[in-house]
Amino acid sequence: MSCRRSVCELRFRSSRLQFGALSKQPRAWLTNRRQSISTQEKPRHETHRSLLGEAKATGDGRGDDTAASGGRRVTISGLVRSVRKQKRVAFAHIQDGTTYAPIQAILDPQLAANITNGAYVELSGRWERSQGKGQAYELQVEQVNSIGESSADENPIQKQSMAADYLRSIPHLRIRTPFQSVLARVRSHLIRGTGDFFDSLSPPAVQVQPPLITSSDCEGAGEVFTLSPQSYNDRAESKISSPPSSCANEAAAEGVKQPRQFFREPKYLTVSSQLHLEAWSAELGNVWTLSPTFRAEESDTSRHLAEFYMLEAEFRGTDGLASVTHIAEQLIRSLTLSLAHHPTGSELLSLHADRKHRPSDAESPNLEDRWSRLTGDPFLLDGLALEHERWLVDNLGRGRPVIVTDYPKAQKPFYMLPSRLDTAQTATATGTDTVACFDILLPHGYAEVCGGSLPYPYLQPGESLGSLQWYADLRRFGSSPHGGFGLGFDRLLAYLSGAASVRDVVGFPRYWGRADC
């Protein structure tokens, strides 16, 4: 897997973060398990992570044959990464899915007769100190409980390096590669960290579940997927057979032929949950969600997907754009530090251990430093291209994230509040031609990862919002100042893991021209 210079290396190699000390913390349930275990005891099903934790908790075991890790009968299961058969002994590397490193199993050649690369096995035996190099402990196999056979010659996943494009064509099997295995655990940890972060706010933010089927394109870009049942597509156009909706036009009322609508009027896959979050925020206060988002963009780049996860939040009663920007910045910092303190962070570093260049502590940015801010130019009507964003991060941010605020009004959706109406705006506000919004730009080519804004808390004179009457109701009936942001979760994961493409951090990537499996 080709990776750019790992951002996790830049972030995690801080003198304040000691992975070695963290990895030596024992599991609570392993404490005081130092007594000998009878050979008649039924083997306990273990994971590699728990066995590694137990081994570290008891040291290397020299001079103590009754150490909790040595000699205990266990059962492990997983996929065979590789198998090597000799005349008197066989070696197999088993990946049980809990750590990056495989378990080395030592078998009698007869027991290993039907074990091949890619097979699923369940093995029972003794967890012993290794006599060889490369691992501290190994499994001396006494019994092969089951085998899910795999043809080594036909298996698309091979031991040698495979091209990223090839692996993307078999996403159902790509998950079995070490990098994808680590990424899945990193994603799981970041999701837990996200919930912890929002719980720590005062008041805590409530997680909600917005709909994926919507009636509007809140981004205003028109890059939406329209929903239609397959049975409707298979028929010729017919008169509308469903009851007319409140928005039905005169042509429909007169019986002019139109495409049949399952929901009475066109509906789309959501491009953002912001409008629905505003509805929840009016009652619950601070709210957030992590849900799929869909964009019908014909963009064949390493930064774009047609289906991706968006982390969105909305805060009621916010005192200005600066407070929303601060929360977004602290969220990214919190997730980065949380990952650095977790074993999955060590696994990420181990994936890049063979790189020729590993940055020194002097190159590692201090996470305590405030990220650079830049106020937008109201006359920059064409917006910021990727090249502009990269230049800002490299030159203004010096390799760290940069926050750009107050973009020209013409570039942003209708609902954004003019900068001049942000009561907490600083003296750098550009006036009536910009709106109260921000983007967070990442280094190393990942560009925009987060965007937020303050919306109008009221309807402007003469404004009706057309078909968005439900959204207009939020302004008519008890609105308050509020603001929020959306963060591309997959793009942040790519940034932290050093992946060359956002397509490589999603289990089943969907992008222009491809939606395999």
Short mmCIF file of C-alpha atoms in Angstrom, two decimals:
data_model
loop_
_atom_site.label_atom_id
_atom_site.label_comp_id
_atom_site.label_asym_id
_atom_site.label_seq_id
_atom_site.Cartn_x
_atom_site.Cartn_y
_atom_site.Cartn_z
CA MET A 1 0.00 0.00 0.00
CA SER A 2 1.58 3.25 -1.08
CA CYS A 3 1.22 5.97 1.55
CA ARG A 4 2.21 9.59 1.65
CA ARG A 5 4.31 10.78 4.55
CA SER A 6 2.28 9.62 7.49
CA VAL A 7 0.60 12.48 9.27
CA CYS A 8 0.20 10.25 12.27
CA GLU A 9 4.01 10.22 12.50
CA LEU A 10 4.03 14.02 12.52
CA ARG A 11 1.32 14.12 15.12
CA PHE A 12 2.21 11.25 17.40
CA ARG A 13 6.00 11.45 17.72
CA SER A 14 5.81 14.02 20.47
CA SER A 15 8.06 13.77 23.48
CA ARG A 16 4.93 13.90 25.63
CA LEU A 17 3.38 10.75 24.12
CA GLN A 18 5.07 7.53 25.18
CA PHE A 19 3.56 4.57 23.35
CA GLY A 20 5.82 2.04 25.00
CA ALA A 21 4.60 2.87 28.50
CA LEU A 22 1.00 2.84 27.40
CA SER A 23 1.25 -0.57 25.73
CA LYS A 24 2.49 -2.15 28.96
CA GLN A 25 -0.72 -1.51 30.90
CA PRO A 26 -2.27 -4.90 31.86
CA ARG A 27 -5.90 -5.81 31.35
CA ALA A 28 -7.87 -5.71 34.61
CA TRP A 29 -9.11 -9.28 34.26
CA LEU A 30 -5.54 -10.56 33.85
CA THR A 31 -4.42 -9.42 37.32
CA ASN A 32 -3.21 -12.15 39.71
CA ARG A 33 -3.60 -14.99 37.17
CA ARG A 34 -0.22 -16.57 37.93
CA GLN A 35 -1.23 -20.01 39.19
CA SER A 36 -0.63 -23.12 37.11
CA ILE A 37 -3.56 -24.26 35.00
CA SER A 38 -4.35 -27.93 34.91
CA THR A 39 -3.79 -29.74 31.63
CA GLN A 40 -7.32 -31.08 32.02
CA GLU A 41 -8.83 -27.57 31.96
CA LYS A 42 -10.88 -26.77 28.88
CA PRO A 43 -8.91 -24.38 26.61
CA ARG A 44 -10.11 -20.83 26.92
CA HIS A 45 -10.81 -18.94 23.70
CA GLU A 46 -8.46 -15.96 23.65
CA THR A 47 -7.62 -13.03 21.40
CA HIS A 48 -4.14 -12.00 20.41
CA ARG A 49 -4.57 -8.59 22.03
CA SER A 50 -5.41 -10.15 25.40
CA LEU A 51 -2.53 -12.62 25.14
CA LEU A 52 -0.09 -9.85 24.28
CA GLY A 53 -1.35 -7.77 27.18
CA GLU A 54 -0.91 -10.71 29.55
CA ALA A 55 2.59 -11.43 28.30
CA LYS A 56 3.64 -7.81 28.85
CA ALA A 57 2.02 -7.78 32.27
CA THR A 58 4.17 -10.75 33.39
CA GLY A 59 7.43 -9.64 31.78
CA ASP A 60 9.47 -12.02 29.64
CA GLY A 61 8.80 -14.98 31.94
CA ARG A 62 12.46 -15.97 32.43
CA GLY A 63 12.88 -18.21 35.44
CA ASP A 64 9.12 -18.50 36.03
CA ASP A 65 7.51 -21.44 34.30
CA THR A 66 4.21 -20.75 36.04
CA ALA A 67 3.85 -17.23 34.65
CA ALA A 68 0.30 -16.43 33.62
CA SER A 69 1.24 -16.35 29.94
CA GLY A 70 3.51 -19.37 29.73
CA GLY A 71 2.06 -22.87 29.44
CA ARG A 72 -1.60 -21.91 29.54
CA ARG A 73 -3.96 -23.82 27.29
CA VAL A 74 -5.86 -21.50 24.96
CA THR A 75 -7.91 -21.56 21.77
CA ILE A 76 -7.46 -19.00 19.01
CA SER A 77 -9.19 -18.52 15.67
CA GLY A 78 -8.63 -16.44 12.58
CA LEU A 79 -7.39 -16.30 9.01
CA VAL A 80 -4.08 -17.81 7.95
CA ARG A 81 -1.75 -15.06 6.74
CA SER A 82 0.95 -17.55 5.72
CA VAL A 83 1.91 -21.16 6.31
CA ARG A 84 5.31 -22.83 5.94
CA LYS A 85 5.51 -26.64 6.08
CA GLN A 86 8.71 -28.53 6.75
CA LYS A 87 9.44 -32.19 7.24
CA ARG A 88 9.12 -32.23 11.02
CA VAL A 89 7.32 -29.01 11.85
CA ALA A 90 4.96 -26.46 10.31
CA PHE A 91 4.66 -22.72 11.02
CA ALA A 92 1.49 -20.70 10.49
CA HIS A 93 0.79 -17.01 11.04
CA ILE A 94 -2.80 -16.50 12.25
CA GLN A 95 -4.53 -13.11 12.11
CA ASP A 96 -7.36 -13.04 14.63
CA GLY A 97 -8.39 -9.44 13.90
CA THR A 98 -7.50 -7.88 17.25
CA THR A 99 -3.99 -6.62 16.50
CA TYR A 100 -1.74 -5.82 13.55
CA ALA A 101 0.74 -8.59 14.42
CA PRO A 102 -0.21 -12.22 13.63
CA ILE A 103 0.09 -15.11 16.05
CA GLN A 104 2.76 -17.68 15.24
CA ALA A 105 1.45 -21.22 15.57
CA ILE A 106 3.72 -24.30 15.67
CA LEU A 107 2.08 -27.45 14.36
CA ASP A 108 2.85 -31.05 13.60
CA PRO A 109 2.97 -31.42 9.78
CA GLN A 110 0.01 -33.81 9.89
CA LEU A 111 -2.13 -31.24 11.68
CA ALA A 112 -1.16 -28.63 9.08
CA ALA A 113 -1.85 -30.84 6.08
CA ASN A 114 -5.07 -29.05 5.07
CA ILE A 115 -4.11 -25.54 6.20
CA THR A 116 -3.44 -23.10 3.37
CA ASN A 117 -2.98 -19.36 2.97
CA GLY A 118 -6.31 -17.57 3.43
CA ALA A 119 -8.00 -20.44 5.26
CA TYR A 120 -9.95 -19.94 8.48
CA VAL A 121 -8.75 -22.07 11.40
CA GLU A 122 -9.50 -22.63 15.04
CA LEU A 123 -6.51 -23.98 16.96
CA SER A 124 -6.06 -25.16 20.56
CA GLY A 125 -2.78 -25.59 22.36
CA ARG A 126 -0.33 -24.06 24.80
CA TRP A 127 0.78 -20.43 24.85
CA GLU A 128 4.56 -20.77 25.30
CA ARG A 129 7.65 -18.60 25.23
CA SER A 130 9.08 -18.64 21.71
CA GLN A 131 12.44 -20.27 21.05
CA GLY A 132 12.88 -18.33 17.81
CA LYS A 133 13.22 -14.71 16.81
CA GLY A 134 10.48 -12.26 15.85
CA GLN A 135 7.98 -12.99 18.63
CA ALA A 136 8.09 -13.41 22.40
CA TYR A 137 5.38 -16.08 22.54
CA GLU A 138 3.87 -18.63 20.20
CA LEU A 139 1.12 -21.21 20.19
CA GLN A 140 2.18 -24.84 20.40
CA VAL A 141 -0.79 -26.40 18.64
CA GLU A 142 -2.23 -29.61 20.05
CA GLN A 143 -5.51 -29.71 18.14
CA VAL A 144 -7.01 -28.25 14.97
CA ASN A 145 -10.70 -27.79 15.77
CA SER A 146 -11.94 -26.60 12.39
CA ILE A 147 -10.76 -25.39 9.02
CA GLY A 148 -12.55 -23.17 6.52
CA GLU A 149 -10.64 -24.19 3.44
CA SER A 150 -9.25 -21.73 0.92
CA SER A 151 -7.53 -22.37 -2.42
CA ALA A 152 -4.17 -20.66 -2.03
CA ASP A 153 -3.61 -20.51 -5.79
CA GLU A 154 -6.99 -18.93 -6.55
CA ASN A 155 -7.18 -16.60 -3.54
CA PRO A 156 -6.95 -12.97 -4.81
CA ILE A 157 -5.20 -11.89 -1.60
CA GLN A 158 -1.55 -12.86 -1.82
CA LYS A 159 1.35 -12.35 0.55
CA GLN A 160 3.28 -10.11 -1.82
CA SER A 161 2.49 -6.41 -2.26
CA MET A 162 -0.65 -5.63 -4.29
CA ALA A 163 -1.57 -2.42 -6.11
CA ALA A 164 -4.17 -0.15 -4.51
CA ASP A 165 -6.32 -0.08 -7.66
CA TYR A 166 -6.42 -3.87 -7.75
CA LEU A 167 -7.42 -4.11 -4.09
CA ARG A 168 -10.23 -1.58 -4.62
CA SER A 169 -11.74 -3.96 -7.18
CA ILE A 170 -12.13 -6.67 -4.48
CA PRO A 171 -13.23 -4.67 -1.41
CA HIS A 172 -14.85 -7.72 0.19
CA LEU A 173 -11.43 -9.37 0.42
CA ARG A 174 -9.31 -6.22 0.71
CA ILE A 175 -10.56 -5.95 4.29
CA ARG A 176 -8.32 -8.92 5.13
CA THR A 177 -5.10 -7.03 4.45
CA PRO A 178 -3.13 -5.70 7.45
CA PHE A 179 -3.62 -2.03 6.57
CA GLN A 180 -7.39 -2.37 6.24
CA SER A 181 -7.54 -4.34 9.46
CA VAL A 182 -5.77 -1.56 11.34
CA LEU A 183 -7.93 1.13 9.71
CA ALA A 184 -11.12 -0.62 10.83
CA ARG A 185 -9.92 -0.57 14.44
CA VAL A 186 -8.79 3.06 14.12
CA ARG A 187 -12.21 4.05 12.76
CA SER A 188 -13.94 2.25 15.62
CA HIS A 189 -11.76 4.05 18.16
CA LEU A 190 -12.35 7.47 16.58
CA ILE A 191 -16.12 6.93 16.64
CA ARG A 192 -15.97 6.12 20.36
CA GLY A 193 -13.79 9.18 20.88
CA THR A 194 -16.30 11.34 19.03
CA GLY A 195 -19.08 10.30 21.38
CA ASP A 196 -16.85 10.95 24.39
CA PHE A 197 -15.97 14.42 23.11
CA PHE A 198 -19.59 15.52 22.65
CA ASP A 199 -20.49 14.06 26.04
CA SER A 200 -17.79 16.24 27.59
CA LEU A 201 -19.32 19.48 26.31
CA SER A 202 -21.31 21.70 28.63
CA PRO A 203 -24.12 21.05 28.11
CA PRO A 204 -23.48 17.66 26.45
CA ALA A 205 -24.53 17.23 22.82
CA VAL A 206 -27.24 14.67 22.06
CA GLN A 207 -26.64 12.19 19.25
CA VAL A 208 -29.57 12.06 16.81
CA GLN A 209 -30.36 10.10 13.67
CA PRO A 210 -31.45 12.32 10.75
CA PRO A 211 -33.11 10.86 7.64
CA LEU A 212 -31.10 9.79 4.61
CA ILE A 213 -34.02 10.54 2.26
CA THR A 214 -34.66 14.28 1.96
CA SER A 215 -36.66 16.76 -0.06
CA SER A 216 -33.92 19.33 -0.59
CA ASP A 217 -30.30 19.92 -1.52
CA CYS A 218 -29.12 22.08 1.35
CA GLU A 219 -25.75 22.66 -0.31
CA GLY A 220 -27.42 24.14 -3.36
CA ALA A 221 -25.02 22.41 -5.73
CA GLY A 222 -27.59 20.17 -7.41
CA GLU A 223 -25.26 17.16 -7.07
CA VAL A 224 -27.89 14.83 -5.64
CA PHE A 225 -29.03 11.25 -6.23
CA THR A 226 -32.74 11.11 -7.02
CA LEU A 227 -34.73 8.19 -5.62
CA SER A 228 -37.06 6.12 -7.74
CA PRO A 229 -38.28 2.50 -7.32
CA GLN A 230 -36.98 0.13 -9.97
CA SER A 231 -40.51 -0.89 -10.89
CA TYR A 232 -41.30 2.73 -11.74
CA ASN A 233 -38.26 3.00 -13.97
CA ASP A 234 -39.29 -0.14 -15.86
CA ARG A 235 -42.61 1.38 -16.87
CA ALA A 236 -43.35 4.05 -19.41
CA GLU A 237 -44.27 7.48 -18.16
CA SER A 238 -47.85 7.60 -16.95
CA LYS A 239 -50.26 10.00 -15.34
CA ILE A 240 -49.64 10.61 -11.68
CA SER A 241 -51.59 7.94 -9.82
CA SER A 242 -50.77 9.07 -6.30
CA PRO A 243 -52.67 11.90 -4.59
CA PRO A 244 -51.26 15.28 -5.59
CA SER A 245 -48.93 16.88 -3.08
CA SER A 246 -49.21 20.38 -1.73
CA CYS A 247 -46.47 21.43 -4.15
CA ALA A 248 -48.00 19.88 -7.26
CA ASN A 249 -47.85 22.22 -10.20
CA GLU A 250 -50.60 23.04 -12.65
CA ALA A 251 -49.31 20.60 -15.24
CA ALA A 252 -49.69 17.72 -12.83
CA ALA A 253 -53.15 18.89 -11.83
CA GLU A 254 -54.21 18.87 -15.46
CA GLY A 255 -52.99 15.31 -15.94
CA VAL A 256 -49.90 16.02 -18.04
CA LYS A 257 -47.71 12.92 -18.21
CA GLN A 258 -44.90 13.00 -15.65
CA PRO A 259 -42.64 10.41 -14.06
CA ARG A 260 -44.48 8.54 -11.35
CA GLN A 261 -43.34 9.50 -7.83
CA PHE A 262 -43.22 7.10 -4.89
CA PHE A 263 -43.22 10.02 -2.41
CA ARG A 264 -45.64 12.16 -4.48
CA GLU A 265 -42.75 14.51 -5.34
CA PRO A 266 -39.02 14.02 -6.01
CA LYS A 267 -36.86 12.94 -3.09
CA TYR A 268 -33.10 12.63 -2.82
CA LEU A 269 -30.33 10.96 -0.88
CA THR A 270 -29.08 13.48 1.63
CA VAL A 271 -26.06 15.67 0.90
CA SER A 272 -26.06 17.07 4.45
CA SER A 273 -28.04 16.65 7.66
CA GLN A 274 -27.67 20.28 8.70
CA LEU A 275 -31.27 21.38 8.12
CA HIS A 276 -32.66 18.46 10.10
CA LEU A 277 -30.13 19.03 12.88
CA GLU A 278 -31.46 22.56 13.22
CA ALA A 279 -34.92 21.11 13.87
CA TRP A 280 -33.55 18.90 16.67
CA SER A 281 -31.37 21.66 18.06
CA ALA A 282 -34.37 23.93 18.64
CA GLU A 283 -35.60 21.47 21.29
CA LEU A 284 -32.52 19.57 22.48
CA GLY A 285 -29.87 22.29 22.37
CA ASN A 286 -26.54 20.84 21.23
CA VAL A 287 -26.91 17.89 18.83
CA TRP A 288 -24.64 15.82 16.59
CA THR A 289 -24.74 12.92 14.17
CA LEU A 290 -22.41 10.66 12.24
CA SER A 291 -24.26 9.34 9.22
CA PRO A 292 -23.84 8.50 5.52
CA THR A 293 -23.88 11.36 3.03
CA PHE A 294 -24.20 11.15 -0.74
CA ARG A 295 -22.84 13.40 -3.48
CA ALA A 296 -23.32 12.78 -7.21
CA GLU A 297 -20.04 14.46 -8.12
CA GLU A 298 -18.22 13.25 -11.19
CA SER A 299 -14.89 13.79 -9.46
CA ASP A 300 -12.24 11.16 -10.06
CA THR A 301 -9.80 12.31 -7.36
CA SER A 302 -8.20 10.81 -4.28
CA ARG A 303 -10.31 13.12 -2.05
CA HIS A 304 -13.85 12.41 -3.28
CA LEU A 305 -16.41 9.69 -2.68
CA ALA A 306 -20.03 9.37 -3.74
CA GLU A 307 -20.92 7.89 -0.34
CA PHE A 308 -19.07 8.91 2.80
CA TYR A 309 -19.61 9.54 6.48
CA MET A 310 -20.18 13.10 7.65
CA LEU A 311 -19.88 14.15 11.27
CA GLU A 312 -22.23 17.11 11.78
CA ALA A 313 -23.12 19.15 14.83
CA GLU A 314 -25.42 22.06 15.65
CA PHE A 315 -25.27 24.27 18.73
CA ARG A 316 -28.17 26.35 20.04
CA GLY A 317 -27.53 29.77 21.54
CA THR A 318 -24.00 30.09 20.18
CA ASP A 319 -22.37 33.44 20.83
CA GLY A 320 -20.65 33.69 17.46
CA LEU A 321 -18.66 31.93 14.75
CA ALA A 322 -15.53 31.85 16.91
CA SER A 323 -17.15 29.53 19.45
CA VAL A 324 -18.25 27.05 16.75
CA THR A 325 -14.79 27.16 15.16
CA HIS A 326 -13.21 26.49 18.54
CA ILE A 327 -15.34 23.37 19.12
CA ALA A 328 -14.45 21.99 15.66
CA GLU A 329 -10.76 22.61 16.26
CA GLN A 330 -10.87 20.99 19.70
CA LEU A 331 -12.70 17.97 18.28
CA ILE A 332 -9.91 17.27 15.80
CA ARG A 333 -7.26 17.78 18.48
CA SER A 334 -9.13 15.50 20.89
CA LEU A 335 -9.46 12.67 18.37
CA THR A 336 -5.79 12.95 17.40
CA LEU A 337 -4.57 12.81 21.01
CA SER A 338 -6.99 10.00 21.84
CA LEU A 339 -5.62 7.94 18.98
CA ALA A 340 -2.06 8.71 20.04
CA HIS A 341 -2.75 7.31 23.51
CA HIS A 342 -4.38 4.13 22.18
CA PRO A 343 -2.69 0.89 20.97
CA THR A 344 -4.16 1.44 17.50
CA GLY A 345 -1.97 4.54 17.24
CA SER A 346 1.07 2.33 17.82
CA GLU A 347 -0.19 -0.02 15.14
CA LEU A 348 -0.38 2.87 12.67
CA LEU A 349 3.20 3.82 13.42
CA SER A 350 4.33 0.22 13.01
CA LEU A 351 2.86 0.18 9.49
CA HIS A 352 5.27 2.98 8.59
CA ALA A 353 8.24 1.67 10.55
CA ASP A 354 10.17 0.77 7.39
CA ARG A 355 9.99 4.26 5.91
CA LYS A 356 13.37 5.82 5.26
CA HIS A 357 12.37 9.18 6.71
CA ARG A 358 10.85 9.41 10.17
CA PRO A 359 10.49 13.00 11.37
CA SER A 360 12.27 14.12 14.49
CA ASP A 361 10.52 15.69 17.46
CA ALA A 362 11.60 19.08 16.16
CA GLU A 363 9.41 18.54 13.11
CA SER A 364 6.37 17.48 15.15
CA PRO A 365 3.85 20.32 15.51
CA ASN A 366 2.75 21.17 19.03
CA LEU A 367 -0.92 20.31 19.43
CA GLU A 368 -1.23 23.07 22.00
CA ASP A 369 -0.47 25.79 19.43
CA ARG A 370 -3.47 27.65 18.06
CA TRP A 371 -4.03 27.00 14.36
CA SER A 372 -3.56 29.90 11.99
CA ARG A 373 -6.62 31.93 10.96
CA LEU A 374 -7.23 33.68 7.66
CA THR A 375 -10.17 35.93 6.78
CA GLY A 376 -11.58 35.54 3.29
CA ASP A 377 -11.46 38.23 0.61
CA PRO A 378 -14.96 39.34 -0.52
CA PHE A 379 -13.61 39.94 -4.02
CA LEU A 380 -12.31 36.37 -4.42
CA LEU A 381 -15.41 35.35 -6.33
CA ASP A 382 -13.99 32.13 -7.77
CA GLY A 383 -13.28 30.66 -4.34
CA LEU A 384 -10.21 28.71 -3.24
CA ALA A 385 -8.93 25.99 -5.52
CA LEU A 386 -7.02 22.98 -4.16
CA GLU A 387 -3.74 24.62 -5.14
CA HIS A 388 -4.66 27.70 -3.12
CA GLU A 389 -5.55 25.60 -0.08
CA ARG A 390 -2.25 23.72 -0.27
CA TRP A 391 -0.31 26.96 -0.54
CA LEU A 392 -2.08 28.40 2.50
CA VAL A 393 -1.34 25.32 4.61
CA ASP A 394 2.30 25.10 3.52
CA ASN A 395 3.10 28.80 3.84
CA LEU A 396 0.68 30.24 6.38
CA GLY A 397 0.19 27.14 8.51
CA ARG A 398 3.75 25.81 8.01
CA GLY A 399 2.50 22.25 7.69
CA ARG A 400 -0.32 22.53 10.23
CA PRO A 401 -4.07 22.95 9.71
CA VAL A 402 -5.34 26.40 8.73
CA ILE A 403 -8.77 27.91 9.43
CA VAL A 404 -10.25 30.20 6.76
CA THR A 405 -13.26 32.32 7.79
CA ASP A 406 -15.76 34.71 6.15
CA TYR A 407 -16.05 33.57 2.56
CA PRO A 408 -17.74 35.71 -0.12
CA LYS A 409 -21.52 35.52 0.10
CA ALA A 410 -21.89 34.52 -3.57
CA GLN A 411 -20.02 31.25 -2.94
CA LYS A 412 -22.15 29.99 -0.06
CA PRO A 413 -25.72 28.68 0.49
CA PHE A 414 -28.65 31.02 1.11
CA TYR A 415 -29.02 30.35 4.82
CA MET A 416 -25.64 31.73 5.98
CA LEU A 417 -25.61 34.84 8.15
CA PRO A 418 -23.71 37.90 6.82
CA SER A 419 -20.46 38.48 8.72
CA ARG A 420 -21.64 41.94 9.81
CA LEU A 421 -24.50 40.32 11.77
CA ASP A 422 -22.18 38.06 13.77
CA THR A 423 -22.29 39.93 17.08
CA ALA A 424 -19.04 38.31 18.22
CA GLN A 425 -17.19 39.09 14.99
CA THR A 426 -13.72 40.56 15.30
CA ALA A 427 -12.41 43.69 13.66
CA THR A 428 -11.15 41.62 10.74
CA ALA A 429 -14.68 41.07 9.44
CA THR A 430 -14.98 42.02 5.81
CA GLY A 431 -18.46 43.51 5.97
CA THR A 432 -21.63 42.88 4.01
CA ASP A 433 -20.04 40.90 1.16
CA THR A 434 -19.01 37.93 3.27
CA VAL A 435 -20.86 35.42 5.41
CA ALA A 436 -20.10 33.97 8.85
CA CYS A 437 -18.55 30.64 7.91
CA PHE A 438 -15.26 28.77 8.13
CA ASP A 439 -13.27 25.89 6.62
CA ILE A 440 -10.49 23.87 8.26
CA LEU A 441 -7.77 22.94 5.77
CA LEU A 442 -5.46 19.98 6.32
CA PRO A 443 -1.84 19.66 5.16
CA HIS A 444 -0.31 17.07 2.82
CA GLY A 445 -2.91 17.52 0.09
CA TYR A 446 -6.01 16.47 2.04
CA ALA A 447 -7.38 20.03 1.89
CA GLU A 448 -10.77 20.90 3.40
CA VAL A 449 -11.88 18.52 6.15
CA CYS A 450 -14.43 20.63 8.01
CA GLY A 451 -16.79 23.50 7.25
CA GLY A 452 -19.19 25.41 9.46
CA SER A 453 -21.38 28.50 9.58
CA LEU A 454 -23.93 30.60 11.41
CA PRO A 455 -27.37 30.47 9.70
CA TYR A 456 -30.03 33.17 9.78
CA PRO A 457 -32.08 32.71 12.98
CA TYR A 458 -35.06 34.42 11.36
CA LEU A 459 -36.78 34.86 7.98
CA GLN A 460 -35.69 37.86 5.98
CA PRO A 461 -38.41 40.30 4.88
CA GLY A 462 -40.42 38.83 2.01
CA GLU A 463 -38.66 35.45 2.18
CA SER A 464 -40.80 32.29 1.96
CA LEU A 465 -38.15 29.60 1.12
CA GLY A 466 -40.45 28.09 -1.50
CA SER A 467 -40.78 24.32 -1.06
CA LEU A 468 -38.79 24.41 2.19
CA GLN A 469 -41.79 25.43 4.25
CA TRP A 470 -40.86 23.07 7.06
CA TYR A 471 -37.49 24.80 7.31
CA ALA A 472 -39.20 28.21 7.26
CA ASP A 473 -41.35 27.03 10.17
CA LEU A 474 -38.19 26.66 12.26
CA ARG A 475 -37.71 30.41 11.86
CA ARG A 476 -41.35 31.36 12.39
CA PHE A 477 -41.88 29.43 15.60
CA GLY A 478 -39.30 30.08 18.28
CA SER A 479 -35.91 30.34 16.58
CA SER A 480 -32.67 31.26 18.36
CA PRO A 481 -29.09 32.05 17.38
CA HIS A 482 -27.32 28.82 16.44
CA GLY A 483 -24.45 27.46 14.38
CA GLY A 484 -22.72 24.24 13.47
CA PHE A 485 -20.26 22.40 11.28
CA GLY A 486 -19.76 19.29 9.18
CA LEU A 487 -16.57 17.23 9.25
CA GLY A 488 -15.60 14.68 6.60
CA PHE A 489 -14.94 11.68 8.82
CA ASP A 490 -13.34 9.55 6.10
CA ARG A 491 -11.06 12.38 4.99
CA LEU A 492 -9.92 12.92 8.59
CA LEU A 493 -9.20 9.19 8.90
CA ALA A 494 -7.15 9.31 5.69
CA TYR A 495 -5.21 12.29 7.07
CA LEU A 496 -4.42 10.61 10.40
CA SER A 497 -3.48 7.27 8.83
CA GLY A 498 -1.38 8.69 6.01
CA ALA A 499 -3.46 6.90 3.33
CA ALA A 500 -2.83 8.11 -0.20
CA SER A 501 -6.54 8.16 -1.06
CA VAL A 502 -9.78 8.48 0.85
CA ARG A 503 -10.93 5.46 -1.14
CA ASP A 504 -8.47 3.35 0.84
CA VAL A 505 -9.97 4.10 4.28
CA VAL A 506 -13.54 3.05 3.41
CA GLY A 507 -14.42 -0.63 3.49
CA PHE A 508 -16.59 -0.54 0.36
CA PRO A 509 -15.79 2.73 -1.48
CA ARG A 510 -18.35 4.21 -3.86
CA TYR A 511 -17.11 6.81 -6.27
CA TRP A 512 -17.65 7.96 -9.82
CA GLY A 513 -17.75 4.89 -12.04
CA ARG A 514 -17.35 2.30 -9.26
CA ALA A 515 -19.61 0.76 -6.63
CA ASP A 516 -18.34 -2.81 -6.29
CA CYS A 517 -20.08 -5.35 -4.06
#
